[in-house]
Amino acid sequence: MSVQAYDENNIFGKILKGEIPCHKVYEDEHTLAFMDVMPQAPGHLLVIPKTGSRNLLDADPAVLARLIPVVQKLAVAAKEAFEADGVFIAQFNEPAAGQTVFHLHFHVIPRREGEPLKPHTGKMEDHAVLAEHARKVRDAL
Ligand code: 5GP
């Protein structure tokens, strides 16, 4: 099967262009992080590069090299903000692997002992809750 091209009209591309709002947690020259609207656990956030690629498979290694330290920084902050026992990092490539938005992103999901993960792309969270959770992570950065 041939590799599909990146299409900037995906949801995260639109967030980067300012066409769709998000609950921003972190931004630098190359990276944006914001809350996932259907969190699998409290504090579930997404880290994306500003450079477009469909996923990890077609990403420029230089983009990945800048992105991963930010994933680490946000994982540490989210763990602290939500007093979590661990942090789950997830990243899906193509629909067969569960990918639903085709702009490279890393999921950062705080985990607590004994608390099961909610389903992937399950229920939309209240915006007031997402705003409060974004603030908690920003405060921990
Ligand atoms: P994927 O399935 O591609 O790995 O993950 C896409 C993620 O984006 C899902 O966890 C889903 O809940 C989240 N998501 C989908 N639409 C939006 C949106 O409009 N805004 C935000 N912040 N997250 C979204």
PDB file of C-alpha atoms and ligand atoms in Angstrom:
ATOM      1  CA  MET A   1       0.000   0.000   0.000  1.00  0.00           C
ATOM      2  CA  SER A   2       1.364   3.451  -0.912  1.00  0.00           C
ATOM      3  CA  VAL A   3       2.057   6.076   1.755  1.00  0.00           C
ATOM      4  CA  GLN A   4      -0.578   8.823   1.831  1.00  0.00           C
ATOM      5  CA  ALA A   5       0.470  12.473   1.743  1.00  0.00           C
ATOM      6  CA  TYR A   6       0.053  14.820   4.705  1.00  0.00           C
ATOM      7  CA  ASP A   7      -3.133  16.907   4.424  1.00  0.00           C
ATOM      8  CA  GLU A   8      -2.927  20.136   6.473  1.00  0.00           C
ATOM      9  CA  ASN A   9      -6.739  20.298   6.703  1.00  0.00           C
ATOM     10  CA  ASN A  10      -6.802  17.790   9.549  1.00  0.00           C
ATOM     11  CA  ILE A  11      -8.071  18.847  13.004  1.00  0.00           C
ATOM     12  CA  PHE A  12      -4.606  19.460  14.460  1.00  0.00           C
ATOM     13  CA  GLY A  13      -3.519  21.335  11.327  1.00  0.00           C
ATOM     14  CA  LYS A  14      -6.541  23.577  11.890  1.00  0.00           C
ATOM     15  CA  ILE A  15      -5.599  24.055  15.565  1.00  0.00           C
ATOM     16  CA  LEU A  16      -2.089  25.095  14.435  1.00  0.00           C
ATOM     17  CA  LYS A  17      -3.594  27.602  11.978  1.00  0.00           C
ATOM     18  CA  GLY A  18      -5.824  29.001  14.755  1.00  0.00           C
ATOM     19  CA  GLU A  19      -8.992  27.905  12.967  1.00  0.00           C
ATOM     20  CA  ILE A  20     -10.095  25.648  15.854  1.00  0.00           C
ATOM     21  CA  PRO A  21      -9.575  26.491  19.565  1.00  0.00           C
ATOM     22  CA  CYS A  22      -7.709  24.290  22.019  1.00  0.00           C
ATOM     23  CA  HIS A  23      -6.829  24.239  25.713  1.00  0.00           C
ATOM     24  CA  LYS A  24      -3.157  25.064  25.277  1.00  0.00           C
ATOM     25  CA  VAL A  25      -0.620  23.732  27.758  1.00  0.00           C
ATOM     26  CA  TYR A  26       2.706  24.584  26.113  1.00  0.00           C
ATOM     27  CA  GLU A  27       4.055  26.209  22.962  1.00  0.00           C
ATOM     28  CA  ASP A  28       7.488  26.901  21.540  1.00  0.00           C
ATOM     29  CA  GLU A  29       8.863  27.621  18.054  1.00  0.00           C
ATOM     30  CA  HIS A  30       8.499  24.008  16.930  1.00  0.00           C
ATOM     31  CA  THR A  31       5.905  22.428  19.220  1.00  0.00           C
ATOM     32  CA  LEU A  32       2.371  22.789  20.581  1.00  0.00           C
ATOM     33  CA  ALA A  33       0.742  20.831  23.428  1.00  0.00           C
ATOM     34  CA  PHE A  34      -2.943  20.921  24.363  1.00  0.00           C
ATOM     35  CA  MET A  35      -5.570  18.877  26.178  1.00  0.00           C
ATOM     36  CA  ASP A  36      -7.218  15.943  24.396  1.00  0.00           C
ATOM     37  CA  VAL A  37     -10.976  16.682  24.193  1.00  0.00           C
ATOM     38  CA  MET A  38     -11.818  13.013  24.848  1.00  0.00           C
ATOM     39  CA  PRO A  39      -9.386  12.221  27.663  1.00  0.00           C
ATOM     40  CA  GLN A  40      -8.677   8.592  28.531  1.00  0.00           C
ATOM     41  CA  ALA A  41      -7.697   9.779  32.034  1.00  0.00           C
ATOM     42  CA  PRO A  42      -7.593  13.205  33.736  1.00  0.00           C
ATOM     43  CA  GLY A  43      -4.679  15.212  32.334  1.00  0.00           C
ATOM     44  CA  HIS A  44      -4.546  13.446  28.938  1.00  0.00           C
ATOM     45  CA  LEU A  45      -2.739  15.848  26.618  1.00  0.00           C
ATOM     46  CA  LEU A  46      -1.318  15.786  23.107  1.00  0.00           C
ATOM     47  CA  VAL A  47       2.069  17.012  21.908  1.00  0.00           C
ATOM     48  CA  ILE A  48       2.419  17.902  18.227  1.00  0.00           C
ATOM     49  CA  PRO A  49       5.175  19.327  16.025  1.00  0.00           C
ATOM     50  CA  LYS A  50       4.355  22.481  14.077  1.00  0.00           C
ATOM     51  CA  THR A  51       5.848  20.828  10.993  1.00  0.00           C
ATOM     52  CA  GLY A  52       3.261  18.636   9.305  1.00  0.00           C
ATOM     53  CA  SER A  53       3.648  14.902   8.894  1.00  0.00           C
ATOM     54  CA  ARG A  54       0.937  12.245   8.906  1.00  0.00           C
ATOM     55  CA  ASN A  55       2.550  10.321  11.722  1.00  0.00           C
ATOM     56  CA  LEU A  56       5.874   8.867  12.890  1.00  0.00           C
ATOM     57  CA  LEU A  57       6.381   6.928   9.651  1.00  0.00           C
ATOM     58  CA  ASP A  58       6.851  10.000   7.437  1.00  0.00           C
ATOM     59  CA  ALA A  59       8.266  12.394  10.068  1.00  0.00           C
ATOM     60  CA  ASP A  60      11.623  14.114   9.610  1.00  0.00           C
ATOM     61  CA  PRO A  61      14.019  12.678  12.247  1.00  0.00           C
ATOM     62  CA  ALA A  62      15.096  16.243  13.053  1.00  0.00           C
ATOM     63  CA  VAL A  63      11.480  17.047  13.967  1.00  0.00           C
ATOM     64  CA  LEU A  64      11.333  13.984  16.220  1.00  0.00           C
ATOM     65  CA  ALA A  65      14.597  14.975  17.895  1.00  0.00           C
ATOM     66  CA  ARG A  66      13.057  18.335  18.892  1.00  0.00           C
ATOM     67  CA  LEU A  67       9.705  16.836  19.840  1.00  0.00           C
ATOM     68  CA  ILE A  68      10.671  14.061  22.259  1.00  0.00           C
ATOM     69  CA  PRO A  69      12.294  16.319  24.896  1.00  0.00           C
ATOM     70  CA  VAL A  70       9.002  18.266  25.000  1.00  0.00           C
ATOM     71  CA  VAL A  71       7.049  15.012  25.404  1.00  0.00           C
ATOM     72  CA  GLN A  72       9.351  14.211  28.326  1.00  0.00           C
ATOM     73  CA  LYS A  73       8.912  17.675  29.888  1.00  0.00           C
ATOM     74  CA  LEU A  74       5.124  17.410  29.654  1.00  0.00           C
ATOM     75  CA  ALA A  75       5.072  13.838  30.961  1.00  0.00           C
ATOM     76  CA  VAL A  76       6.951  14.980  34.076  1.00  0.00           C
ATOM     77  CA  ALA A  77       4.650  18.000  34.515  1.00  0.00           C
ATOM     78  CA  ALA A  78       1.435  15.999  33.962  1.00  0.00           C
ATOM     79  CA  LYS A  79       2.573  13.322  36.429  1.00  0.00           C
ATOM     80  CA  GLU A  80       3.184  15.974  39.064  1.00  0.00           C
ATOM     81  CA  ALA A  81       0.014  17.978  38.290  1.00  0.00           C
ATOM     82  CA  PHE A  82      -2.261  14.935  38.603  1.00  0.00           C
ATOM     83  CA  GLU A  83      -0.298  13.212  41.389  1.00  0.00           C
ATOM     84  CA  ALA A  84      -0.092  10.211  39.069  1.00  0.00           C
ATOM     85  CA  ASP A  85       1.783   6.966  39.722  1.00  0.00           C
ATOM     86  CA  GLY A  86       2.915   6.702  36.101  1.00  0.00           C
ATOM     87  CA  VAL A  87       2.521   8.171  32.630  1.00  0.00           C
ATOM     88  CA  PHE A  88       1.405   6.345  29.496  1.00  0.00           C
ATOM     89  CA  ILE A  89       2.869   7.686  26.217  1.00  0.00           C
ATOM     90  CA  ALA A  90       0.978   6.514  23.122  1.00  0.00           C
ATOM     91  CA  GLN A  91       1.392   7.184  19.430  1.00  0.00           C
ATOM     92  CA  PHE A  92      -0.619   5.500  16.650  1.00  0.00           C
ATOM     93  CA  ASN A  93       0.338   5.176  12.993  1.00  0.00           C
ATOM     94  CA  GLU A  94      -2.409   4.738  10.377  1.00  0.00           C
ATOM     95  CA  PRO A  95      -6.002   3.571  10.947  1.00  0.00           C
ATOM     96  CA  ALA A  96      -5.046  -0.078  11.360  1.00  0.00           C
ATOM     97  CA  ALA A  97      -3.077   0.966  14.452  1.00  0.00           C
ATOM     98  CA  GLY A  98      -5.872   3.181  15.814  1.00  0.00           C
ATOM     99  CA  GLN A  99      -4.849   6.580  14.392  1.00  0.00           C
ATOM    100  CA  THR A 100      -7.809   8.923  13.828  1.00  0.00           C
ATOM    101  CA  VAL A 101      -6.146  12.351  13.319  1.00  0.00           C
ATOM    102  CA  PHE A 102      -3.451  12.458  10.648  1.00  0.00           C
ATOM    103  CA  HIS A 103      -0.963  14.954  12.061  1.00  0.00           C
ATOM    104  CA  LEU A 104       1.820  13.391  14.145  1.00  0.00           C
ATOM    105  CA  HIS A 105       1.011  13.498  17.860  1.00  0.00           C
ATOM    106  CA  PHE A 106       2.094  11.880  21.089  1.00  0.00           C
ATOM    107  CA  HIS A 107      -0.516  11.147  23.762  1.00  0.00           C
ATOM    108  CA  VAL A 108       0.658  11.902  27.322  1.00  0.00           C
ATOM    109  CA  ILE A 109      -1.697  10.201  29.791  1.00  0.00           C
ATOM    110  CA  PRO A 110      -1.163  10.305  33.577  1.00  0.00           C
ATOM    111  CA  ARG A 111      -2.004   6.923  35.155  1.00  0.00           C
ATOM    112  CA  ARG A 112      -2.948   6.079  38.726  1.00  0.00           C
ATOM    113  CA  GLU A 113      -2.755   2.628  40.264  1.00  0.00           C
ATOM    114  CA  GLY A 114      -6.098   0.831  39.987  1.00  0.00           C
ATOM    115  CA  GLU A 115      -7.753   3.423  37.705  1.00  0.00           C
ATOM    116  CA  PRO A 116      -8.584   1.884  34.306  1.00  0.00           C
ATOM    117  CA  LEU A 117      -8.066   3.852  31.089  1.00  0.00           C
ATOM    118  CA  LYS A 118     -11.231   5.135  29.431  1.00  0.00           C
ATOM    119  CA  PRO A 119     -11.738   4.167  25.775  1.00  0.00           C
ATOM    120  CA  HIS A 120      -9.726   5.886  23.031  1.00  0.00           C
ATOM    121  CA  THR A 121     -11.838   8.681  21.435  1.00  0.00           C
ATOM    122  CA  GLY A 122     -14.656   7.945  23.881  1.00  0.00           C
ATOM    123  CA  LYS A 123     -16.569  10.735  25.636  1.00  0.00           C
ATOM    124  CA  MET A 124     -16.081  14.498  25.153  1.00  0.00           C
ATOM    125  CA  GLU A 125     -14.969  16.214  28.382  1.00  0.00           C
ATOM    126  CA  ASP A 126     -16.530  19.423  29.671  1.00  0.00           C
ATOM    127  CA  HIS A 127     -14.565  22.503  28.493  1.00  0.00           C
ATOM    128  CA  ALA A 128     -14.395  23.984  31.994  1.00  0.00           C
ATOM    129  CA  VAL A 129     -12.731  20.769  33.204  1.00  0.00           C
ATOM    130  CA  LEU A 130     -10.254  20.787  30.292  1.00  0.00           C
ATOM    131  CA  ALA A 131      -9.403  24.438  30.979  1.00  0.00           C
ATOM    132  CA  GLU A 132      -8.738  23.640  34.641  1.00  0.00           C
ATOM    133  CA  HIS A 133      -6.612  20.604  33.735  1.00  0.00           C
ATOM    134  CA  ALA A 134      -4.568  22.655  31.250  1.00  0.00           C
ATOM    135  CA  ARG A 135      -3.936  25.219  33.987  1.00  0.00           C
ATOM    136  CA  LYS A 136      -2.770  22.504  36.391  1.00  0.00           C
ATOM    137  CA  VAL A 137      -0.206  21.187  33.877  1.00  0.00           C
ATOM    138  CA  ARG A 138       0.975  24.716  32.986  1.00  0.00           C
ATOM    139  CA  ASP A 139       1.464  25.429  36.717  1.00  0.00           C
ATOM    140  CA  ALA A 140       3.610  22.297  37.027  1.00  0.00           C
ATOM    141  CA  LEU A 141       5.855  23.250  34.079  1.00  0.00           C
TER     142      LEU A 141
HETATM  143  P1  5GP B   1      -5.322   9.316  17.424  1.00  0.00           P
HETATM  144  O1  5GP B   1      -6.501   8.398  17.408  1.00  0.00           O
HETATM  145  O2  5GP B   1      -5.137   9.915  16.051  1.00  0.00           O
HETATM  146  O3  5GP B   1      -4.072   8.763  17.999  1.00  0.00           O
HETATM  147  O4  5GP B   1      -5.690  10.457  18.443  1.00  0.00           O
HETATM  148  C1  5GP B   1      -6.417  11.580  18.140  1.00  0.00           C
HETATM  149  C2  5GP B   1      -6.818  12.181  19.463  1.00  0.00           C
HETATM  150  O5  5GP B   1      -7.315  13.468  19.202  1.00  0.00           O
HETATM  151  C3  5GP B   1      -7.923  11.404  20.190  1.00  0.00           C
HETATM  152  O6  5GP B   1      -7.476  11.026  21.466  1.00  0.00           O
HETATM  153  C4  5GP B   1      -9.090  12.390  20.242  1.00  0.00           C
HETATM  154  O7  5GP B   1      -9.779  12.311  21.453  1.00  0.00           O
HETATM  155  C5  5GP B   1      -8.408  13.719  20.047  1.00  0.00           C
HETATM  156  N1  5GP B   1      -9.197  14.722  19.363  1.00  0.00           N
HETATM  157  C6  5GP B   1     -10.062  14.537  18.319  1.00  0.00           C
HETATM  158  N2  5GP B   1     -10.578  15.706  17.916  1.00  0.00           N
HETATM  159  C7  5GP B   1     -10.015  16.670  18.710  1.00  0.00           C
HETATM  160  C8  5GP B   1     -10.160  18.101  18.769  1.00  0.00           C
HETATM  161  O8  5GP B   1     -10.901  18.725  18.010  1.00  0.00           O
HETATM  162  N3  5GP B   1      -9.435  18.746  19.720  1.00  0.00           N
HETATM  163  C9  5GP B   1      -8.595  18.083  20.591  1.00  0.00           C
HETATM  164  N4  5GP B   1      -7.942  18.820  21.478  1.00  0.00           N
HETATM  165  N5  5GP B   1      -8.449  16.733  20.560  1.00  0.00           N
HETATM  166  C10 5GP B   1      -9.144  16.048  19.622  1.00  0.00           C
END
